[in-house]
Amino acid sequence: MKITAFKNTFFDTLEGEYPKEEIGSFFNILLQEFTGLTRLDLALNPQQELPAEAEEKLRAALQRLQQHEPLQYITGTTEFFGLNFQVNSNVLIPRPETEELVQWMLHDLDASEGIKILDIGTGSGCIAISLAKHLPKAEITAIDISEKALETAKLNAGLNEVAVNFIHKDILAAEGLPSKFDVVVSNPPYVRELEKKEMQRNVLEHEPETALYVKDHDPLIFYRKITELAADNLEPGGKLYFEINQYLGKETEALLAEKNFATSLKKDIFGVDRMLRGIKS
Ligand code: GLN
């Protein structure tokens, strides 16, 4: 089969499921992934045959896209903060908002100091690994409740050639932190059940529930617990960073203020409250 013929099938199959531009971008990414050919290669030589092996892979990918599985899970990779990460359905796909949180931290923190940082609910490891890459003197620990997520995070630390100390732990059941830290960061689950109606199929049906959702009646459960642990653990001047639910900025900020943190809320590129910093006084 010619590549262009397959391309037509690809577009016909996904028509109505996604905007046309998105289908085009899926096709180009997958074609390159499975054949090495770029969009330009195809434009210059439109009569090319699609190798049988690549066709099989493309058809399998097409079926997964019909189920609204995220493209990043299909290719198994994504980019975060300029680094490559392996992803699969055991980990949340890193979001651009979270890059902004890392950016904020790097702006605040001194790369020449050997500070100790703890990332709670590390998932793919994107926060811990990006920090490790840019703060080579820092000692970084990352915990997660999911052993499968930790396997992926460890793989990502190896691929990005950084050392992170990974620990399997349920933070809600923790009585203390594994040691003293200068900085604690977390992007915990914060999406309320009531917010599910705003969400897309790719997230709702394919991304890990444990990484995303909290109960409507207690949406700040992770923030309360982590703030308590950090309040006991951090020295004065120690910093706590959170990615937060855009609708609960004030409430989350109040939790930190109650524990004597000096707080700053920060908006993301979409203009909503998305990040929170607390400095222990
Ligand atoms: N920002 C993510 C989303 O909108 C949620 C991340 C989280 O729950 N920590 O899907």
mmCIF file of C-alpha atoms and ligand atoms in Angstrom:
data_model
loop_
_atom_site.group_PDB
_atom_site.id
_atom_site.type_symbol
_atom_site.label_atom_id
_atom_site.label_comp_id
_atom_site.label_asym_id
_atom_site.label_seq_id
_atom_site.Cartn_x
_atom_site.Cartn_y
_atom_site.Cartn_z
ATOM 1 C CA MET A 1 0.000 0.000 0.000
ATOM 2 C CA LYS A 2 1.170 3.495 -0.763
ATOM 3 C CA ILE A 3 1.737 5.808 2.192
ATOM 4 C CA THR A 4 -0.642 8.389 0.740
ATOM 5 C CA ALA A 5 -3.399 5.774 0.469
ATOM 6 C CA PHE A 6 -2.894 4.800 4.071
ATOM 7 C CA LYS A 7 -2.945 8.464 5.026
ATOM 8 C CA ASN A 8 -6.436 8.748 3.510
ATOM 9 C CA THR A 9 -7.637 5.740 5.508
ATOM 10 C CA PHE A 10 -6.117 7.292 8.618
ATOM 11 C CA PHE A 11 -7.978 10.587 8.091
ATOM 12 C CA ASP A 12 -11.274 8.860 7.192
ATOM 13 C CA THR A 13 -11.124 6.670 10.280
ATOM 14 C CA LEU A 14 -10.554 9.535 12.703
ATOM 15 C CA GLU A 15 -12.812 12.065 11.017
ATOM 16 C CA GLY A 16 -15.230 13.561 13.523
ATOM 17 C CA GLU A 17 -13.237 12.186 16.461
ATOM 18 C CA TYR A 18 -10.557 14.892 16.376
ATOM 19 C CA PRO A 19 -10.026 18.217 14.569
ATOM 20 C CA LYS A 20 -8.407 17.761 11.134
ATOM 21 C CA GLU A 21 -5.171 19.516 12.123
ATOM 22 C CA GLU A 22 -4.784 17.168 15.050
ATOM 23 C CA ILE A 23 -5.304 14.113 12.853
ATOM 24 C CA GLY A 24 -2.617 15.450 10.515
ATOM 25 C CA SER A 25 -0.237 15.945 13.366
ATOM 26 C CA PHE A 26 -0.941 12.428 14.747
ATOM 27 C CA PHE A 27 -0.229 10.995 11.303
ATOM 28 C CA ASN A 28 3.058 12.853 10.861
ATOM 29 C CA ILE A 29 4.321 11.915 14.301
ATOM 30 C CA LEU A 30 3.401 8.236 13.905
ATOM 31 C CA LEU A 31 4.772 8.009 10.366
ATOM 32 C CA GLN A 32 8.085 9.348 11.544
ATOM 33 C CA GLU A 33 8.052 7.084 14.597
ATOM 34 C CA PHE A 34 7.430 3.904 12.584
ATOM 35 C CA THR A 35 9.173 4.600 9.271
ATOM 36 C CA GLY A 36 11.655 7.379 10.050
ATOM 37 C CA LEU A 37 10.077 9.430 7.246
ATOM 38 C CA THR A 38 9.236 13.069 7.864
ATOM 39 C CA ARG A 39 6.332 15.000 6.410
ATOM 40 C CA LEU A 40 8.827 16.561 3.997
ATOM 41 C CA ASP A 41 10.137 13.142 2.862
ATOM 42 C CA LEU A 42 6.583 12.159 2.017
ATOM 43 C CA ALA A 43 5.847 15.429 0.216
ATOM 44 C CA LEU A 44 8.993 15.035 -1.909
ATOM 45 C CA ASN A 45 8.248 11.434 -2.758
ATOM 46 C CA PRO A 46 4.489 10.810 -2.491
ATOM 47 C CA GLN A 47 4.597 7.504 -4.399
ATOM 48 C CA GLN A 48 6.457 5.667 -1.636
ATOM 49 C CA GLU A 49 5.217 2.300 -0.448
ATOM 50 C CA LEU A 50 4.469 1.755 3.208
ATOM 51 C CA PRO A 51 6.534 -1.193 4.519
ATOM 52 C CA ALA A 52 4.265 -3.971 5.833
ATOM 53 C CA GLU A 53 5.717 -3.851 9.315
ATOM 54 C CA ALA A 54 5.158 -0.101 9.601
ATOM 55 C CA GLU A 55 1.622 -0.510 8.268
ATOM 56 C CA GLU A 56 0.843 -3.000 11.002
ATOM 57 C CA LYS A 57 2.126 -0.616 13.666
ATOM 58 C CA LEU A 58 0.249 2.317 12.172
ATOM 59 C CA ARG A 59 -2.991 0.326 12.090
ATOM 60 C CA ALA A 60 -2.591 -0.643 15.728
ATOM 61 C CA ALA A 61 -1.917 3.005 16.622
ATOM 62 C CA LEU A 62 -4.955 4.068 14.621
ATOM 63 C CA GLN A 63 -7.166 1.717 16.627
ATOM 64 C CA ARG A 64 -5.831 3.139 19.862
ATOM 65 C CA LEU A 65 -6.492 6.689 18.653
ATOM 66 C CA GLN A 66 -10.062 5.656 17.845
ATOM 67 C CA GLN A 67 -10.341 4.805 21.547
ATOM 68 C CA HIS A 68 -8.988 8.297 22.347
ATOM 69 C CA GLU A 69 -5.860 6.926 23.903
ATOM 70 C CA PRO A 70 -3.307 9.759 24.236
ATOM 71 C CA LEU A 71 -0.684 9.800 21.491
ATOM 72 C CA GLN A 72 2.053 9.940 24.139
ATOM 73 C CA TYR A 73 1.001 6.536 25.471
ATOM 74 C CA ILE A 74 0.997 5.141 21.934
ATOM 75 C CA THR A 75 4.492 6.340 21.104
ATOM 76 C CA GLY A 76 5.535 5.798 24.739
ATOM 77 C CA THR A 77 7.367 9.101 24.917
ATOM 78 C CA THR A 78 6.857 12.756 25.626
ATOM 79 C CA GLU A 79 8.911 15.859 26.213
ATOM 80 C CA PHE A 80 9.015 17.831 29.435
ATOM 81 C CA PHE A 81 11.256 20.789 30.179
ATOM 82 C CA GLY A 82 13.347 19.945 27.102
ATOM 83 C CA LEU A 83 13.952 16.368 28.255
ATOM 84 C CA ASN A 84 12.577 13.084 26.941
ATOM 85 C CA PHE A 85 10.415 10.957 29.203
ATOM 86 C CA GLN A 86 8.941 7.507 28.775
ATOM 87 C CA VAL A 87 5.261 7.395 29.613
ATOM 88 C CA ASN A 88 2.599 4.702 29.861
ATOM 89 C CA SER A 89 -0.834 4.360 31.421
ATOM 90 C CA ASN A 90 0.712 4.011 34.903
ATOM 91 C CA VAL A 91 1.800 7.627 34.892
ATOM 92 C CA LEU A 92 0.149 10.937 34.149
ATOM 93 C CA ILE A 93 1.418 12.594 30.982
ATOM 94 C CA PRO A 94 3.449 15.603 32.147
ATOM 95 C CA ARG A 95 1.578 18.871 31.583
ATOM 96 C CA PRO A 96 2.931 22.250 30.465
ATOM 97 C CA GLU A 97 1.610 23.818 33.711
ATOM 98 C CA THR A 98 4.006 21.606 35.608
ATOM 99 C CA GLU A 99 6.901 22.924 33.527
ATOM 100 C CA GLU A 100 5.983 26.344 34.856
ATOM 101 C CA LEU A 101 6.214 25.051 38.412
ATOM 102 C CA VAL A 102 9.710 23.685 37.726
ATOM 103 C CA GLN A 103 10.639 27.004 36.120
ATOM 104 C CA TRP A 104 9.510 28.871 39.229
ATOM 105 C CA MET A 105 11.543 26.601 41.483
ATOM 106 C CA LEU A 106 14.679 26.959 39.376
ATOM 107 C CA HIS A 107 14.266 30.723 39.452
ATOM 108 C CA ASP A 108 14.168 30.625 43.281
ATOM 109 C CA LEU A 109 16.739 27.961 44.067
ATOM 110 C CA ASP A 110 20.512 28.345 44.076
ATOM 111 C CA ALA A 111 22.187 25.815 41.769
ATOM 112 C CA SER A 112 25.499 26.154 43.589
ATOM 113 C CA GLU A 113 24.092 24.790 46.847
ATOM 114 C CA GLY A 114 23.776 21.152 47.844
ATOM 115 C CA ILE A 115 20.132 21.420 48.900
ATOM 116 C CA LYS A 116 17.878 18.471 49.674
ATOM 117 C CA ILE A 117 14.631 18.283 47.722
ATOM 118 C CA LEU A 118 11.656 15.944 48.119
ATOM 119 C CA ASP A 119 9.098 15.367 45.322
ATOM 120 C CA ILE A 120 5.863 13.783 46.561
ATOM 121 C CA GLY A 121 3.813 11.822 44.012
ATOM 122 C CA THR A 122 6.499 11.838 41.359
ATOM 123 C CA GLY A 123 4.650 9.820 38.666
ATOM 124 C CA SER A 124 6.856 9.770 35.560
ATOM 125 C CA GLY A 125 9.521 11.555 37.612
ATOM 126 C CA CYS A 126 9.248 14.687 35.474
ATOM 127 C CA ILE A 127 9.624 17.239 38.297
ATOM 128 C CA ALA A 128 12.375 15.414 40.206
ATOM 129 C CA ILE A 129 14.379 14.612 37.076
ATOM 130 C CA SER A 130 14.146 18.104 35.578
ATOM 131 C CA LEU A 131 15.275 19.578 38.897
ATOM 132 C CA ALA A 132 18.123 17.069 39.105
ATOM 133 C CA LYS A 133 19.253 18.022 35.619
ATOM 134 C CA HIS A 134 19.374 21.741 36.449
ATOM 135 C CA LEU A 135 20.514 21.511 40.062
ATOM 136 C CA PRO A 136 23.402 19.058 39.787
ATOM 137 C CA LYS A 137 24.490 19.627 43.405
ATOM 138 C CA ALA A 138 21.053 18.981 44.876
ATOM 139 C CA GLU A 139 20.178 15.694 46.516
ATOM 140 C CA ILE A 140 16.757 14.648 45.265
ATOM 141 C CA THR A 141 14.303 12.136 46.697
ATOM 142 C CA ALA A 142 11.014 11.240 45.047
ATOM 143 C CA ILE A 143 8.171 9.155 46.399
ATOM 144 C CA ASP A 144 5.055 7.640 44.912
ATOM 145 C CA ILE A 145 2.281 5.317 46.025
ATOM 146 C CA SER A 146 2.463 3.373 42.753
ATOM 147 C CA GLU A 147 5.276 0.864 42.279
ATOM 148 C CA LYS A 148 4.577 0.817 38.556
ATOM 149 C CA ALA A 149 4.929 4.594 38.354
ATOM 150 C CA LEU A 150 8.222 4.327 40.221
ATOM 151 C CA GLU A 151 9.511 1.776 37.700
ATOM 152 C CA THR A 152 8.844 4.303 34.937
ATOM 153 C CA ALA A 153 10.363 7.154 36.953
ATOM 154 C CA LYS A 154 13.532 5.110 37.573
ATOM 155 C CA LEU A 155 13.801 4.364 33.886
ATOM 156 C CA ASN A 156 13.443 8.069 33.132
ATOM 157 C CA ALA A 157 16.141 9.022 35.633
ATOM 158 C CA GLY A 158 18.464 6.560 33.882
ATOM 159 C CA LEU A 159 17.588 7.830 30.405
ATOM 160 C CA ASN A 160 18.253 11.388 31.520
ATOM 161 C CA GLU A 161 21.399 10.382 33.376
ATOM 162 C CA VAL A 162 20.527 11.801 36.774
ATOM 163 C CA ALA A 163 20.497 10.278 40.233
ATOM 164 C CA VAL A 164 17.227 10.440 42.155
ATOM 165 C CA ASN A 165 16.508 8.463 45.290
ATOM 166 C CA PHE A 166 13.113 6.797 44.693
ATOM 167 C CA ILE A 167 10.975 5.549 47.583
ATOM 168 C CA HIS A 168 7.704 3.641 47.508
ATOM 169 C CA LYS A 169 5.350 5.308 49.980
ATOM 170 C CA ASP A 170 1.739 6.311 50.538
ATOM 171 C CA ILE A 171 2.050 9.904 51.716
ATOM 172 C CA LEU A 172 -1.400 9.913 53.337
ATOM 173 C CA ALA A 173 -0.266 7.079 55.609
ATOM 174 C CA ALA A 174 3.154 8.599 56.354
ATOM 175 C CA GLU A 175 3.923 9.653 59.938
ATOM 176 C CA GLY A 176 6.935 11.700 58.927
ATOM 177 C CA LEU A 177 9.282 12.373 56.031
ATOM 178 C CA PRO A 178 12.259 10.109 55.277
ATOM 179 C CA SER A 179 14.800 12.777 56.365
ATOM 180 C CA LYS A 180 15.219 16.561 56.615
ATOM 181 C CA PHE A 181 14.652 18.562 53.420
ATOM 182 C CA ASP A 182 15.197 22.155 52.296
ATOM 183 C CA VAL A 183 12.487 22.010 49.655
ATOM 184 C CA VAL A 184 9.318 19.942 49.276
ATOM 185 C CA VAL A 185 7.393 19.900 45.998
ATOM 186 C CA SER A 186 4.227 18.115 44.964
ATOM 187 C CA ASN A 187 1.752 17.922 42.117
ATOM 188 C CA PRO A 188 -0.750 15.704 43.919
ATOM 189 C CA PRO A 189 -4.159 14.552 42.696
ATOM 190 C CA TYR A 190 -6.506 17.554 42.765
ATOM 191 C CA VAL A 191 -9.296 17.057 40.242
ATOM 192 C CA ARG A 192 -12.699 16.785 41.942
ATOM 193 C CA GLU A 193 -15.246 14.270 40.722
ATOM 194 C CA LEU A 194 -17.506 17.241 39.934
ATOM 195 C CA GLU A 195 -14.882 18.561 37.514
ATOM 196 C CA LYS A 196 -14.874 15.394 35.430
ATOM 197 C CA LYS A 197 -17.522 16.859 33.157
ATOM 198 C CA GLU A 198 -15.007 19.465 31.962
ATOM 199 C CA MET A 199 -12.505 16.795 31.005
ATOM 200 C CA GLN A 200 -11.670 15.058 27.742
ATOM 201 C CA ARG A 201 -11.998 11.359 26.955
ATOM 202 C CA ASN A 202 -8.253 10.921 26.546
ATOM 203 C CA VAL A 203 -7.744 11.921 30.197
ATOM 204 C CA LEU A 204 -10.902 10.397 31.682
ATOM 205 C CA GLU A 205 -10.576 7.020 30.021
ATOM 206 C CA HIS A 206 -6.823 6.534 29.837
ATOM 207 C CA GLU A 207 -4.841 8.406 32.462
ATOM 208 C CA PRO A 208 -4.323 6.893 35.939
ATOM 209 C CA GLU A 209 -7.117 7.731 38.371
ATOM 210 C CA THR A 210 -4.876 7.616 41.442
ATOM 211 C CA ALA A 211 -2.795 10.429 39.958
ATOM 212 C CA LEU A 212 -5.759 12.662 39.200
ATOM 213 C CA TYR A 213 -8.838 12.514 41.365
ATOM 214 C CA VAL A 214 -9.899 13.484 44.839
ATOM 215 C CA LYS A 215 -13.268 13.293 46.564
ATOM 216 C CA ASP A 216 -15.560 16.319 46.249
ATOM 217 C CA HIS A 217 -15.965 16.523 50.025
ATOM 218 C CA ASP A 218 -12.221 16.658 50.762
ATOM 219 C CA PRO A 219 -10.326 17.915 47.704
ATOM 220 C CA LEU A 220 -7.362 19.285 49.668
ATOM 221 C CA ILE A 221 -6.569 16.053 51.514
ATOM 222 C CA PHE A 222 -3.081 15.786 49.957
ATOM 223 C CA TYR A 223 -2.290 19.465 50.501
ATOM 224 C CA ARG A 224 -3.254 19.312 54.169
ATOM 225 C CA LYS A 225 -1.187 16.205 54.822
ATOM 226 C CA ILE A 226 1.871 17.398 52.879
ATOM 227 C CA THR A 227 1.723 20.860 54.485
ATOM 228 C CA GLU A 228 1.607 19.272 57.959
ATOM 229 C CA LEU A 229 4.578 17.048 57.162
ATOM 230 C CA ALA A 230 6.508 19.947 55.646
ATOM 231 C CA ALA A 231 5.715 22.223 58.600
ATOM 232 C CA ASP A 232 7.284 19.657 60.956
ATOM 233 C CA ASN A 233 10.198 18.900 58.686
ATOM 234 C CA LEU A 234 11.396 22.092 57.011
ATOM 235 C CA GLU A 235 13.780 24.522 58.718
ATOM 236 C CA PRO A 236 12.810 28.229 58.775
ATOM 237 C CA GLY A 237 13.287 29.514 55.223
ATOM 238 C CA GLY A 238 12.506 26.043 53.834
ATOM 239 C CA LYS A 239 10.253 26.059 50.788
ATOM 240 C CA LEU A 240 7.116 24.185 49.826
ATOM 241 C CA TYR A 241 5.876 24.211 46.212
ATOM 242 C CA PHE A 242 2.556 22.891 44.942
ATOM 243 C CA GLU A 243 0.717 22.601 41.684
ATOM 244 C CA ILE A 244 -2.888 23.322 42.639
ATOM 245 C CA ASN A 245 -6.484 23.105 41.540
ATOM 246 C CA GLN A 246 -7.273 26.362 39.733
ATOM 247 C CA TYR A 247 -10.598 26.751 41.578
ATOM 248 C CA LEU A 248 -9.145 26.212 45.050
ATOM 249 C CA GLY A 249 -6.245 28.665 45.143
ATOM 250 C CA LYS A 250 -7.434 30.711 48.123
ATOM 251 C CA GLU A 251 -8.417 27.659 50.183
ATOM 252 C CA THR A 252 -5.113 25.925 49.493
ATOM 253 C CA GLU A 253 -3.199 29.092 50.318
ATOM 254 C CA ALA A 254 -5.081 29.355 53.637
ATOM 255 C CA LEU A 255 -3.930 25.837 54.616
ATOM 256 C CA LEU A 256 -0.314 26.912 54.261
ATOM 257 C CA ALA A 257 -0.815 30.254 56.009
ATOM 258 C CA GLU A 258 -2.345 28.394 58.975
ATOM 259 C CA LYS A 259 0.912 26.458 59.337
ATOM 260 C CA ASN A 260 2.973 29.657 59.307
ATOM 261 C CA PHE A 261 4.140 29.600 55.718
ATOM 262 C CA ALA A 262 4.491 32.922 53.872
ATOM 263 C CA THR A 263 2.542 32.202 50.705
ATOM 264 C CA SER A 264 2.543 33.267 47.052
ATOM 265 C CA LEU A 265 -0.011 32.152 44.509
ATOM 266 C CA LYS A 266 1.021 32.113 40.856
ATOM 267 C CA LYS A 267 -1.029 31.917 37.683
ATOM 268 C CA ASP A 268 -0.126 29.692 34.739
ATOM 269 C CA ILE A 269 -0.023 30.627 31.029
ATOM 270 C CA PHE A 270 -3.796 30.135 30.907
ATOM 271 C CA GLY A 271 -4.203 32.874 33.530
ATOM 272 C CA VAL A 272 -5.569 30.683 36.343
ATOM 273 C CA ASP A 273 -4.212 30.062 39.845
ATOM 274 C CA ARG A 274 -2.029 26.999 39.318
ATOM 275 C CA MET A 275 1.000 27.204 41.589
ATOM 276 C CA LEU A 276 1.554 27.938 45.233
ATOM 277 C CA ARG A 277 4.735 28.528 47.186
ATOM 278 C CA GLY A 278 5.085 28.577 50.938
ATOM 279 C CA ILE A 279 8.213 29.748 52.725
ATOM 280 C CA LYS A 280 8.434 28.586 56.303
ATOM 281 C CA SER A 281 8.805 31.441 58.725
HETATM 282 N N1 GLN B 1 -3.552 19.224 35.474
HETATM 283 C C1 GLN B 1 -3.979 17.863 35.386
HETATM 284 C C2 GLN B 1 -5.223 17.780 34.492
HETATM 285 O O1 GLN B 1 -5.835 18.773 34.233
HETATM 286 C C3 GLN B 1 -4.254 17.290 36.757
HETATM 287 C C4 GLN B 1 -3.012 17.041 37.502
HETATM 288 C C5 GLN B 1 -3.270 16.605 38.905
HETATM 289 O O2 GLN B 1 -4.343 16.142 39.309
HETATM 290 N N2 GLN B 1 -2.280 16.717 39.695
HETATM 291 O O3 GLN B 1 -5.576 16.743 34.026
#
